PDB file of C-alpha atoms in Angstrom:
ATOM      1  CA  UNK A  18     -10.169 -13.188  -3.202  1.00 73.00           C
ATOM      2  CA  UNK A  19      -8.606 -10.039  -4.680  1.00 77.00           C
ATOM      3  CA  UNK A  20      -7.640  -8.973  -8.184  1.00 76.00           C
ATOM      4  CA  UNK A  21      -5.144  -6.117  -8.278  1.00 74.00           C
ATOM      5  CA  UNK A  22      -4.832  -3.383 -10.899  1.00 69.00           C
ATOM      6  CA  UNK A  23      -2.073  -0.821 -11.243  1.00 66.00           C
ATOM      7  CA  UNK A  24      -2.133   2.322 -13.344  1.00 58.00           C
ATOM      8  CA  UNK A  25       1.624   2.067 -13.878  1.00 52.00           C
ATOM      9  CA  UNK A  26       4.094  -0.453 -15.241  1.00 51.00           C
ATOM     10  CA  UNK A  27       7.717  -0.377 -16.343  1.00 44.00           C
ATOM     11  CA  UNK A  28       8.373  -0.974 -20.031  1.00 45.00           C
ATOM     12  CA  UNK A  29      11.989  -0.956 -21.231  1.00 42.00           C
ATOM     13  CA  UNK A  30      13.060   0.779 -18.033  1.00 37.00           C
ATOM     14  CA  UNK A  31      10.511   3.599 -18.360  1.00 38.00           C
ATOM     15  CA  UNK A  32       7.401   4.085 -16.279  1.00 34.00           C
ATOM     16  CA  UNK A  33       4.296   3.878 -18.439  1.00 44.00           C
ATOM     17  CA  UNK A  34       0.676   4.527 -17.553  1.00 49.00           C
ATOM     18  CA  UNK A  35      -1.257   1.390 -18.413  1.00 50.00           C
ATOM     19  CA  UNK A  36      -3.940  -0.530 -16.582  1.00 43.00           C
ATOM     20  CA  UNK A  37      -2.892  -4.109 -15.920  1.00 43.00           C
ATOM     21  CA  UNK A  38      -4.519  -7.003 -14.112  1.00 47.00           C
ATOM     22  CA  UNK A  39      -2.519  -9.235 -11.796  1.00 43.00           C
ATOM     23  CA  UNK A  40      -2.881 -11.381  -8.720  1.00 45.00           C
ATOM     24  CA  UNK A  41      -1.346 -10.577  -5.342  1.00 44.00           C
ATOM     25  CA  UNK A  42       1.596 -12.790  -6.341  1.00 42.00           C
ATOM     26  CA  UNK A  43       2.336 -10.310  -9.135  1.00 40.00           C
ATOM     27  CA  UNK A  44       3.648  -7.871  -6.509  1.00 41.00           C
ATOM     28  CA  UNK A  45       6.791  -9.973  -6.433  1.00 35.00           C
ATOM     29  CA  UNK A  46       7.416  -9.286 -10.132  1.00 35.00           C
ATOM     30  CA  UNK A  47      10.101  -6.621 -10.665  1.00 35.00           C
ATOM     31  CA  UNK A  48       8.280  -4.778 -13.473  1.00 39.00           C
ATOM     32  CA  UNK A  49       5.196  -3.534 -11.633  1.00 41.00           C
ATOM     33  CA  UNK A  50       6.447   0.006 -11.140  1.00 43.00           C
ATOM     34  CA  UNK A  51       9.507   2.129 -10.694  1.00 45.00           C
ATOM     35  CA  UNK A  52       9.643   3.882  -7.343  1.00 44.00           C
ATOM     36  CA  UNK A  53      12.446   6.103  -8.615  1.00 46.00           C
ATOM     37  CA  UNK A  54       9.902   8.119 -10.576  1.00 46.00           C
ATOM     38  CA  UNK A  55       8.977  11.448  -8.995  1.00 47.00           C
ATOM     39  CA  UNK A  56       5.539  11.752 -10.631  1.00 47.00           C
ATOM     40  CA  UNK A  57       2.949  10.948  -8.004  1.00 49.00           C
ATOM     41  CA  UNK A  58       0.495   9.796  -6.808  1.00 68.00           C
ATOM     42  CA  UNK A  59       0.253   6.243  -8.013  1.00 77.00           C
ATOM     43  CA  UNK A  60      -2.664   3.996  -7.198  1.00 81.00           C
ATOM     44  CA  UNK A  61      -3.089   0.278  -6.810  1.00 85.00           C
ATOM     45  CA  UNK A  62      -6.686  -0.922  -6.727  1.00 88.00           C
ATOM     46  CA  UNK A  63      -8.074  -4.243  -5.558  1.00 89.00           C
ATOM     47  CA  UNK A  64     -11.271  -5.749  -6.939  1.00 89.00           C
ATOM     48  CA  UNK A  65     -13.460  -8.747  -6.131  1.00 87.00           C
ATOM     49  CA  UNK A  66     -12.353 -11.922  -7.961  1.00 86.00           C
ATOM     50  CA  UNK A  67     -15.987 -12.929  -8.428  1.00 87.00           C
ATOM     51  CA  UNK A  68     -16.927  -9.492  -9.766  1.00 85.00           C
ATOM     52  CA  UNK A  69     -13.773  -7.836 -11.165  1.00 83.00           C
ATOM     53  CA  UNK A  70     -15.566  -4.557 -11.827  1.00 84.00           C
ATOM     54  CA  UNK A  71     -16.409  -4.208  -8.120  1.00 88.00           C
ATOM     55  CA  UNK A  72     -13.815  -2.099  -6.297  1.00 90.00           C
ATOM     56  CA  UNK A  73     -12.889  -3.398  -2.829  1.00 93.00           C
ATOM     57  CA  UNK A  74     -10.060  -1.091  -1.777  1.00 93.00           C
ATOM     58  CA  UNK A  75      -7.188   1.028  -3.042  1.00 91.00           C
ATOM     59  CA  UNK A  76      -3.776   2.247  -1.961  1.00 91.00           C
ATOM     60  CA  UNK A  77      -2.389   5.594  -3.133  1.00 88.00           C
ATOM     61  CA  UNK A  78       1.278   6.349  -2.660  1.00 84.00           C
ATOM     62  CA  UNK A  79       3.335   9.388  -3.444  1.00 82.00           C
ATOM     63  CA  UNK A  80       6.812  10.752  -2.918  1.00 78.00           C
ATOM     64  CA  UNK A  81       6.665  13.698  -0.549  1.00 80.00           C
ATOM     65  CA  UNK A  82       9.270  15.111   1.850  1.00 80.00           C
ATOM     66  CA  UNK A  83      11.778  12.614   0.342  1.00 80.00           C
ATOM     67  CA  UNK A  84       9.761   9.630   1.531  1.00 84.00           C
ATOM     68  CA  UNK A  85       6.845   7.503   0.382  1.00 85.00           C
ATOM     69  CA  UNK A  86       3.559   8.406   2.008  1.00 90.00           C
ATOM     70  CA  UNK A  87       0.478   6.215   1.745  1.00 91.00           C
ATOM     71  CA  UNK A  88      -3.243   6.634   1.938  1.00 92.00           C
ATOM     72  CA  UNK A  89      -5.838   3.897   1.589  1.00 94.00           C
ATOM     73  CA  UNK A  90      -9.561   3.451   1.390  1.00 93.00           C
ATOM     74  CA  UNK A  91     -12.030   0.580   1.411  1.00 94.00           C
ATOM     75  CA  UNK A  92     -15.464   0.477  -0.240  1.00 93.00           C
ATOM     76  CA  UNK A  93     -18.200   0.484   2.406  1.00 93.00           C
ATOM     77  CA  UNK A  94     -19.501  -3.029   1.593  1.00 92.00           C
ATOM     78  CA  UNK A  95     -16.031  -4.496   2.195  1.00 93.00           C
ATOM     79  CA  UNK A  96     -15.029  -2.606   5.342  1.00 94.00           C
ATOM     80  CA  UNK A  97     -13.966  -4.508   8.475  1.00 93.00           C
ATOM     81  CA  UNK A  98     -13.597  -7.806   6.599  1.00 94.00           C
ATOM     82  CA  UNK A  99      -9.792  -7.903   6.352  1.00 94.00           C
ATOM     83  CA  UNK A 100      -9.509  -6.953   2.669  1.00 94.00           C
ATOM     84  CA  UNK A 101      -7.520  -3.756   3.252  1.00 95.00           C
ATOM     85  CA  UNK A 102      -5.157  -5.496   5.673  1.00 94.00           C
ATOM     86  CA  UNK A 103      -4.543  -8.273   3.121  1.00 92.00           C
ATOM     87  CA  UNK A 104      -3.976  -5.811   0.289  1.00 92.00           C
ATOM     88  CA  UNK A 105      -1.770  -3.433   2.276  1.00 93.00           C
ATOM     89  CA  UNK A 106       0.436  -6.191   3.723  1.00 91.00           C
ATOM     90  CA  UNK A 107       0.956  -7.616   0.228  1.00 87.00           C
ATOM     91  CA  UNK A 108       1.792  -4.229  -1.229  1.00 87.00           C
ATOM     92  CA  UNK A 109       4.194  -3.332   1.611  1.00 89.00           C
ATOM     93  CA  UNK A 110       5.886  -6.712   1.250  1.00 86.00           C
ATOM     94  CA  UNK A 111       6.300  -6.060  -2.479  1.00 79.00           C
ATOM     95  CA  UNK A 112       7.751  -2.574  -1.873  1.00 80.00           C
ATOM     96  CA  UNK A 113      10.268  -3.778   0.700  1.00 82.00           C
ATOM     97  CA  UNK A 114      11.234  -6.830  -1.385  1.00 78.00           C
ATOM     98  CA  UNK A 115      11.585  -5.118  -4.767  1.00 72.00           C
ATOM     99  CA  UNK A 116      12.743  -1.592  -4.004  1.00 75.00           C
ATOM    100  CA  UNK A 117      15.390   0.122  -1.917  1.00 78.00           C
ATOM    101  CA  UNK A 118      12.745   1.754   0.259  1.00 83.00           C
ATOM    102  CA  UNK A 119      13.239   1.086   3.964  1.00 89.00           C
ATOM    103  CA  UNK A 120      10.371   3.143   5.359  1.00 93.00           C
ATOM    104  CA  UNK A 121       6.783   3.907   4.422  1.00 94.00           C
ATOM    105  CA  UNK A 122       4.706   6.608   6.094  1.00 95.00           C
ATOM    106  CA  UNK A 123       1.012   7.281   6.681  1.00 95.00           C
ATOM    107  CA  UNK A 124      -0.655  10.383   8.120  1.00 93.00           C
ATOM    108  CA  UNK A 125      -3.867   9.214   9.775  1.00 95.00           C
ATOM    109  CA  UNK A 126      -6.623  11.202  11.431  1.00 94.00           C
ATOM    110  CA  UNK A 127      -6.905  10.501  15.147  1.00 92.00           C
ATOM    111  CA  UNK A 128     -10.613   9.764  14.689  1.00 93.00           C
ATOM    112  CA  UNK A 129     -10.095   7.232  11.869  1.00 94.00           C
ATOM    113  CA  UNK A 130      -9.925   4.161  14.114  1.00 95.00           C
ATOM    114  CA  UNK A 131     -10.337   1.581  11.289  1.00 95.00           C
ATOM    115  CA  UNK A 132      -7.289   3.011   9.449  1.00 96.00           C
ATOM    116  CA  UNK A 133      -5.254   3.126  12.649  1.00 96.00           C
ATOM    117  CA  UNK A 134      -6.152  -0.524  13.332  1.00 96.00           C
ATOM    118  CA  UNK A 135      -5.210  -1.504   9.762  1.00 96.00           C
ATOM    119  CA  UNK A 136      -1.923   0.403   9.993  1.00 96.00           C
ATOM    120  CA  UNK A 137      -0.978  -1.358  13.238  1.00 95.00           C
ATOM    121  CA  UNK A 138      -1.864  -4.792  11.789  1.00 94.00           C
ATOM    122  CA  UNK A 139       0.346  -4.022   8.786  1.00 94.00           C
ATOM    123  CA  UNK A 140       3.438  -3.133  10.795  1.00 92.00           C
ATOM    124  CA  UNK A 141       3.065   0.609  11.185  1.00 96.00           C
ATOM    125  CA  UNK A 142       3.885   2.120  14.555  1.00 95.00           C
ATOM    126  CA  UNK A 143       2.920   5.486  15.940  1.00 95.00           C
ATOM    127  CA  UNK A 144       5.778   7.849  15.170  1.00 94.00           C
ATOM    128  CA  UNK A 145       4.615  11.371  15.999  1.00 93.00           C
ATOM    129  CA  UNK A 146       1.371  13.050  16.990  1.00 92.00           C
ATOM    130  CA  UNK A 147       1.024  16.280  15.055  1.00 88.00           C
ATOM    131  CA  UNK A 148      -1.897  17.434  17.146  1.00 82.00           C
ATOM    132  CA  UNK A 149      -5.009  15.882  18.589  1.00 84.00           C
ATOM    133  CA  UNK A 150      -6.234  15.758  14.977  1.00 90.00           C
ATOM    134  CA  UNK A 151      -3.725  13.432  13.281  1.00 94.00           C
ATOM    135  CA  UNK A 152      -0.529  11.437  13.700  1.00 94.00           C
ATOM    136  CA  UNK A 153       2.290  10.013  11.604  1.00 94.00           C
ATOM    137  CA  UNK A 154       2.662   6.230  11.455  1.00 95.00           C
ATOM    138  CA  UNK A 155       5.852   4.553  10.235  1.00 95.00           C
ATOM    139  CA  UNK A 156       6.349   1.117   8.693  1.00 95.00           C
ATOM    140  CA  UNK A 157      10.008   0.127   8.872  1.00 93.00           C
ATOM    141  CA  UNK A 158      11.503  -2.592   6.673  1.00 91.00           C
ATOM    142  CA  UNK A 159      13.474  -4.107   9.568  1.00 87.00           C
ATOM    143  CA  UNK A 160      10.312  -4.723  11.584  1.00 83.00           C
ATOM    144  CA  UNK A 161       8.054  -5.787   8.706  1.00 77.00           C
ATOM    145  CA  UNK A 162       9.469  -9.300   7.942  1.00 64.00           C
ATOM    146  CA  UNK A 163       9.043 -10.266  11.589  1.00 58.00           C
ATOM    147  CA  UNK A 164       5.424  -9.127  11.473  1.00 56.00           C
ATOM    148  CA  UNK A 165       4.763 -11.324   8.430  1.00 55.00           C
ATOM    149  CA  UNK A 166       6.341 -14.375  10.129  1.00 49.00           C
ATOM    150  CA  UNK A 167       4.588 -13.749  13.444  1.00 50.00           C
ATOM    151  CA  UNK A 168       1.204 -13.697  11.728  1.00 49.00           C
ATOM    152  CA  UNK A 169       1.986 -16.818   9.717  1.00 44.00           C
ATOM    153  CA  UNK A 170       1.397 -14.967   6.477  1.00 42.00           C
TER     154      UNK A 170
END
């Protein structure tokens, strides 16, 4: 259902910018990216398997405040169809399986209900309301495996 592209890969231990096609299973490969790199943001994009040039959704991640912060977006035609949840769960699973990261963060606008719903489905919990405008959501590695098992995914 999804084809995934990354703008980064590790070659001989060094992070290189290079577009590369892979399936969701490729997230489990250890050479997708190096999260030790400080250059950010990185982006992972997901396209339609039937039309690989058609963007479905993307995840941007960057190191800020000594933690990884995420943003995501879904193309209008693919919104509210589960694509972002599928992509984000797969990417989070890859990060927690293949890196030493134990937490991922997202700052979400209080009015962005679809992103809040996606975050909650993917294991994020409300951490701190900054104001009535936005809030921090946290995805913790200890909670995430249980979420995957509970959903049968």
